Coordinates of N, CA and C in Angstrom, one line a residue:
M20 N 32.3 97.7 63.3 CA 31.3 99.0 64.2 C 32.4 98.2 65.7
I21 N 32.5 99.8 66.8 CA 32.8 99.3 67.7 C 31.3 100.0 68.5
L22 N 31.7 99.1 69.8 CA 30.5 98.7 70.9 C 31.0 99.1 72.0
V23 N 30.3 99.5 73.1 CA 31.4 100.0 74.4 C 30.2 99.5 75.5
F24 N 30.5 98.2 76.5 CA 30.2 97.2 76.7 C 31.1 97.1 78.7
R25 N 30.6 98.1 79.7 CA 31.5 98.1 80.8 C 31.6 97.1 81.7
H26 N 30.3 95.7 81.6 CA 29.7 95.4 82.5 C 30.1 93.4 82.0
F27 N 30.9 93.9 81.0 CA 30.7 92.5 79.6 C 32.4 91.8 80.3
F28 N 33.3 92.6 80.5 CA 34.3 91.9 80.5 C 34.4 91.8 82.1
Y29 N 35.4 90.6 81.7 CA 36.8 89.6 83.2 C 37.9 90.1 83.4
K30 N 38.2 90.9 84.4 CA 39.6 91.6 85.2 C 39.9 92.3 84.3
N31 N 41.0 91.9 83.8 CA 42.2 93.2 82.7 C 41.5 93.3 81.8
Y32 N 40.9 92.5 80.6 CA 40.5 92.5 79.4 C 39.7 94.0 79.1
V33 N 40.2 94.5 77.9 CA 39.5 95.9 77.7 C 38.5 95.7 76.6
G34 N 39.2 94.3 75.1 CA 38.4 94.6 74.5 C 38.2 93.9 73.7
L35 N 36.8 93.4 73.1 CA 37.0 91.9 72.3 C 36.3 91.9 70.9
S36 N 36.6 91.3 70.1 CA 36.2 91.3 69.0 C 35.5 89.6 68.2
L37 N 33.6 89.8 67.9 CA 33.1 89.3 67.5 C 32.7 89.6 66.5
W38 N 32.9 88.8 65.2 CA 32.7 89.1 64.1 C 31.4 90.5 64.3
P39 N 30.8 91.0 63.1 CA 31.8 92.1 63.2 C 32.3 93.4 63.7
F40 N 31.7 92.9 65.4 CA 32.1 94.2 66.4 C 33.2 93.8 66.9
I41 N 33.5 95.2 67.4 CA 34.6 95.4 68.7 C 34.0 95.6 69.4
F42 N 34.3 95.6 70.9 CA 33.0 95.1 72.0 C 34.5 96.0 73.1
L43 N 34.3 97.3 73.8 CA 35.4 97.5 74.4 C 34.9 97.8 75.9
K44 N 35.6 98.3 76.7 CA 35.0 97.9 78.2 C 34.9 100.0 78.5
N45 N 35.3 100.6 78.0 CA 34.7 101.8 78.2 C 35.2 102.9 76.6
R46 N 34.6 103.5 76.8 CA 34.5 105.0 75.5 C 35.8 105.9 75.4
S47 N 37.3 105.4 76.2 CA 38.0 106.1 75.7 C 39.3 104.9 75.3
L48 N 38.5 103.6 75.2 CA 39.2 103.0 74.6 C 39.0 103.5 72.6
K49 N 38.2 103.8 72.7 CA 37.9 103.6 70.9 C 39.0 104.8 70.9
N50 N 40.2 105.5 71.7 CA 41.2 106.7 70.4 C 42.3 105.7 71.1
D51 N 42.1 104.6 71.6 CA 44.0 104.0 71.8 C 43.8 102.5 70.2
G52 N 44.7 103.3 69.3 CA 44.7 102.9 68.0 C 45.9 101.7 68.4
V53 N 46.7 101.4 69.7 CA 47.3 100.1 69.2 C 46.2 98.6 69.2
L54 N 44.9 99.2 70.1 CA 44.0 98.1 70.8 C 43.3 97.9 70.0
I55 N 42.7 98.6 69.2 CA 41.7 98.4 67.9 C 42.3 98.0 67.0
N56 N 44.2 98.1 66.5 CA 44.2 97.0 65.9 C 44.5 95.8 66.3
H57 N 44.7 95.5 67.3 CA 45.1 94.2 67.9 C 43.3 93.8 67.5
E58 N 42.1 94.3 68.2 CA 41.4 93.8 67.4 C 40.7 93.8 66.0
K59 N 41.4 94.6 65.1 CA 41.3 94.2 63.9 C 41.4 92.7 63.3
I60 N 42.9 92.8 63.5 CA 43.9 91.6 63.6 C 42.8 90.6 63.8
H61 N 42.0 90.8 64.8 CA 41.5 89.2 65.4 C 40.5 89.2 64.1
L62 N 39.8 90.4 63.7 CA 38.5 90.4 63.0 C 39.0 89.3 61.9
R63 N 40.1 89.7 61.2 CA 40.5 89.1 59.8 C 41.2 88.3 60.0
Q64 N 41.3 88.0 61.0 CA 41.1 86.3 61.4 C 40.1 85.7 61.4
Q65 N 39.7 86.3 61.8 CA 37.7 85.2 61.9 C 37.1 85.6 60.5
Q66 N 37.3 86.3 59.9 CA 37.0 86.4 58.2 C 37.5 85.4 57.4
E67 N 38.7 85.7 57.6 CA 39.5 84.4 57.3 C 39.2 82.7 57.2
L68 N 39.3 82.8 58.2 CA 38.5 81.2 58.9 C 37.1 80.9 58.9
L69 N 35.7 82.0 58.2 CA 34.8 81.6 58.3 C 34.1 82.3 60.0
I70 N 34.9 82.9 60.3 CA 34.0 82.9 61.5 C 33.7 82.0 62.9
I71 N 32.6 80.8 61.8 CA 32.3 80.5 63.4 C 34.0 79.0 63.4
P72 N 34.5 78.5 62.3 CA 35.9 77.6 62.8 C 37.0 78.6 62.8
F73 N 36.5 80.4 63.1 CA 37.5 80.6 64.2 C 37.9 80.4 65.6
Y74 N 36.3 80.6 65.9 CA 35.6 80.3 67.3 C 36.5 79.1 68.4
I75 N 36.0 77.9 67.2 CA 36.4 76.4 67.6 C 37.6 76.7 67.4
L76 N 38.1 76.9 66.3 CA 40.4 77.0 67.0 C 40.5 77.2 67.4
Y77 N 39.9 78.7 68.0 CA 40.5 79.1 69.3 C 40.3 78.8 70.7
L78 N 39.2 78.1 70.5 CA 38.8 77.7 71.9 C 39.5 76.3 72.1
L79 N 39.5 75.2 70.5 CA 40.1 74.3 70.6 C 42.1 74.6 71.6
E80 N 42.1 75.1 70.9 CA 43.9 75.7 70.4 C 43.9 76.0 72.2
W81 N 42.9 77.0 73.1 CA 43.4 77.1 74.3 C 43.7 76.0 75.2
C82 N 42.1 75.4 75.4 CA 41.9 74.1 75.8 C 43.4 73.0 75.9
V83 N 43.7 73.2 74.6 CA 45.3 72.4 74.4 C 46.6 72.4 75.3
R84 N 46.7 73.8 74.7 CA 47.4 74.9 76.0 C 47.4 74.8 77.2
T85 N 46.5 75.2 77.5 CA 45.6 75.1 79.0 C 46.3 73.8 80.1
I86 N 45.8 72.7 79.3 CA 46.5 71.8 79.5 C 48.4 71.5 79.3
L87 N 49.2 72.2 78.6 CA 50.0 72.0 78.4 C 50.5 72.7 79.3
Y88 N 50.2 74.0 79.4 CA 51.0 75.1 80.7 C 50.6 74.6 82.1
L89 N 49.0 74.5 81.7 CA 48.7 73.8 83.3 C 48.3 75.4 83.9
D90 N 48.0 76.4 83.6 CA 47.9 77.8 83.7 C 46.8 78.6 82.0
S91 N 45.9 79.2 82.3 CA 44.9 79.6 81.4 C 45.2 80.5 80.9
Y92 N 45.4 81.6 81.5 CA 45.6 83.1 81.1 C 47.3 82.3 80.0
K93 N 48.2 82.3 80.7 CA 49.2 81.5 80.1 C 49.3 81.0 78.7
A94 N 47.8 79.8 77.8 CA 47.8 79.5 77.3 C 47.4 80.6 76.5
Y95 N 46.3 81.1 77.1 CA 45.2 82.8 76.4 C 47.0 83.6 75.8
Q96 N 48.0 83.9 76.4 CA 49.0 84.7 75.3 C 50.0 83.7 75.0
N97 N 49.7 82.4 74.9 CA 50.2 81.7 73.7 C 49.9 81.1 72.6
L98 N 48.4 81.8 72.3 CA 47.3 81.0 71.3 C 47.5 81.4 70.5
S99 N 47.9 81.4 69.1 CA 48.9 81.4 67.6 C 48.1 82.9 67.7
F100 N 46.1 83.3 67.4 CA 45.8 84.2 66.9 C 46.5 85.4 67.5
E101 N 46.6 85.3 69.3 CA 47.1 86.4 70.2 C 48.6 86.5 69.6
R102 N 49.3 85.6 69.3 CA 51.0 86.2 69.7 C 50.5 86.7 68.3
E103 N 50.0 86.1 67.2 CA 50.2 87.5 65.8 C 49.3 88.8 66.1
A104 N 48.6 88.8 66.6 CA 48.1 90.4 67.4 C 48.7 91.0 68.2
Y105 N 49.5 90.2 69.1 CA 50.4 90.8 70.3 C 51.6 91.2 69.4
L106 N 52.2 90.6 68.1 CA 53.2 91.7 67.8 C 52.7 92.5 66.8
H107 N 51.7 92.1 66.4 CA 51.8 93.6 64.8 C 50.8 94.4 66.0
E108 N 50.1 95.0 67.1 CA 49.3 95.6 67.2 C 50.2 97.1 66.9
K109 N 51.3 97.3 67.5 CA 51.6 98.7 67.6 C 51.7 98.9 65.9
N110 N 52.3 98.3 64.7 CA 52.1 98.0 63.6 C 50.8 98.9 62.9
L111 N 50.3 99.7 62.7 CA 49.2 100.4 62.5 C 49.1 100.4 60.9
D112 N 50.0 100.0 60.0 CA 49.5 99.1 58.8 C 49.8 97.7 58.1
Y113 N 50.1 97.0 59.5 CA 50.0 95.4 59.9 C 48.7 95.0 58.4
L114 N 47.7 95.2 59.0 CA 47.2 95.0 57.9 C 46.7 95.2 56.6
S115 N 47.1 95.9 55.9 CA 47.5 96.2 54.4 C 49.0 95.6 54.4
N116 N 50.0 95.1 54.8 CA 50.9 94.5 54.1 C 51.1 92.9 54.6
R117 N 50.1 92.4 55.7 CA 49.7 91.4 56.3 C 49.2 90.0 54.9
K118 N 49.7 88.9 54.8 CA 49.1 87.7 54.2 C 48.1 87.1 54.7
S119 N 47.4 86.6 54.4 CA 46.2 85.4 54.1 C 46.5 84.4 55.2
F120 N 46.3 84.3 56.5 CA 46.6 83.3 57.2 C 48.2 83.5 57.7
S121 N 47.9 84.6 58.2 CA 49.8 84.9 59.3 C 50.0 84.2 60.5
F122 N 48.5 83.8 61.5 CA 48.5 83.4 62.4 C 49.4 81.8 62.6
I123 N 49.2 81.8 61.6 CA 49.8 79.8 61.0 C 50.9 79.8 61.4
K124 N 52.2 80.4 61.5 CA 53.4 81.2 61.7 C 53.2 80.6 62.8
Y125 N 52.5 81.1 64.1 CA 52.9 81.2 65.4 C 52.2 80.3 66.5
L126 N 51.6 78.7 65.3 CA 51.0 77.7 66.1 C 51.7 77.1 66.9
C127 N 53.8 76.9 66.3 CA 54.4 76.2 66.6 C 55.5 76.7 67.3
R128 N 56.1 78.1 67.2 CA 56.5 79.0 67.9 C 56.1 78.4 69.4

């Protein structure tokens, strides 16, 4: 389910997946297939990790990478979950071919 909340987002962020919803900054983004695919990849990751553990691991990895990079945005860009989603967001068939727990291979890269 896709919901639009204009005032929900920080700076340049335009989409967010919180199981089972995709939140978008504005209505026109509903037509952005790449963004929607990116967020659907996150929904699949959340589902695989039974939702709450996903958020715990996401936050933990972000904290560790923020310390390593001394830059919270660079940490975000290098999260295993984000790397998988950004790398495959343009492949609209990715989820139909994706193996379970594929984000794991992006942990140490």
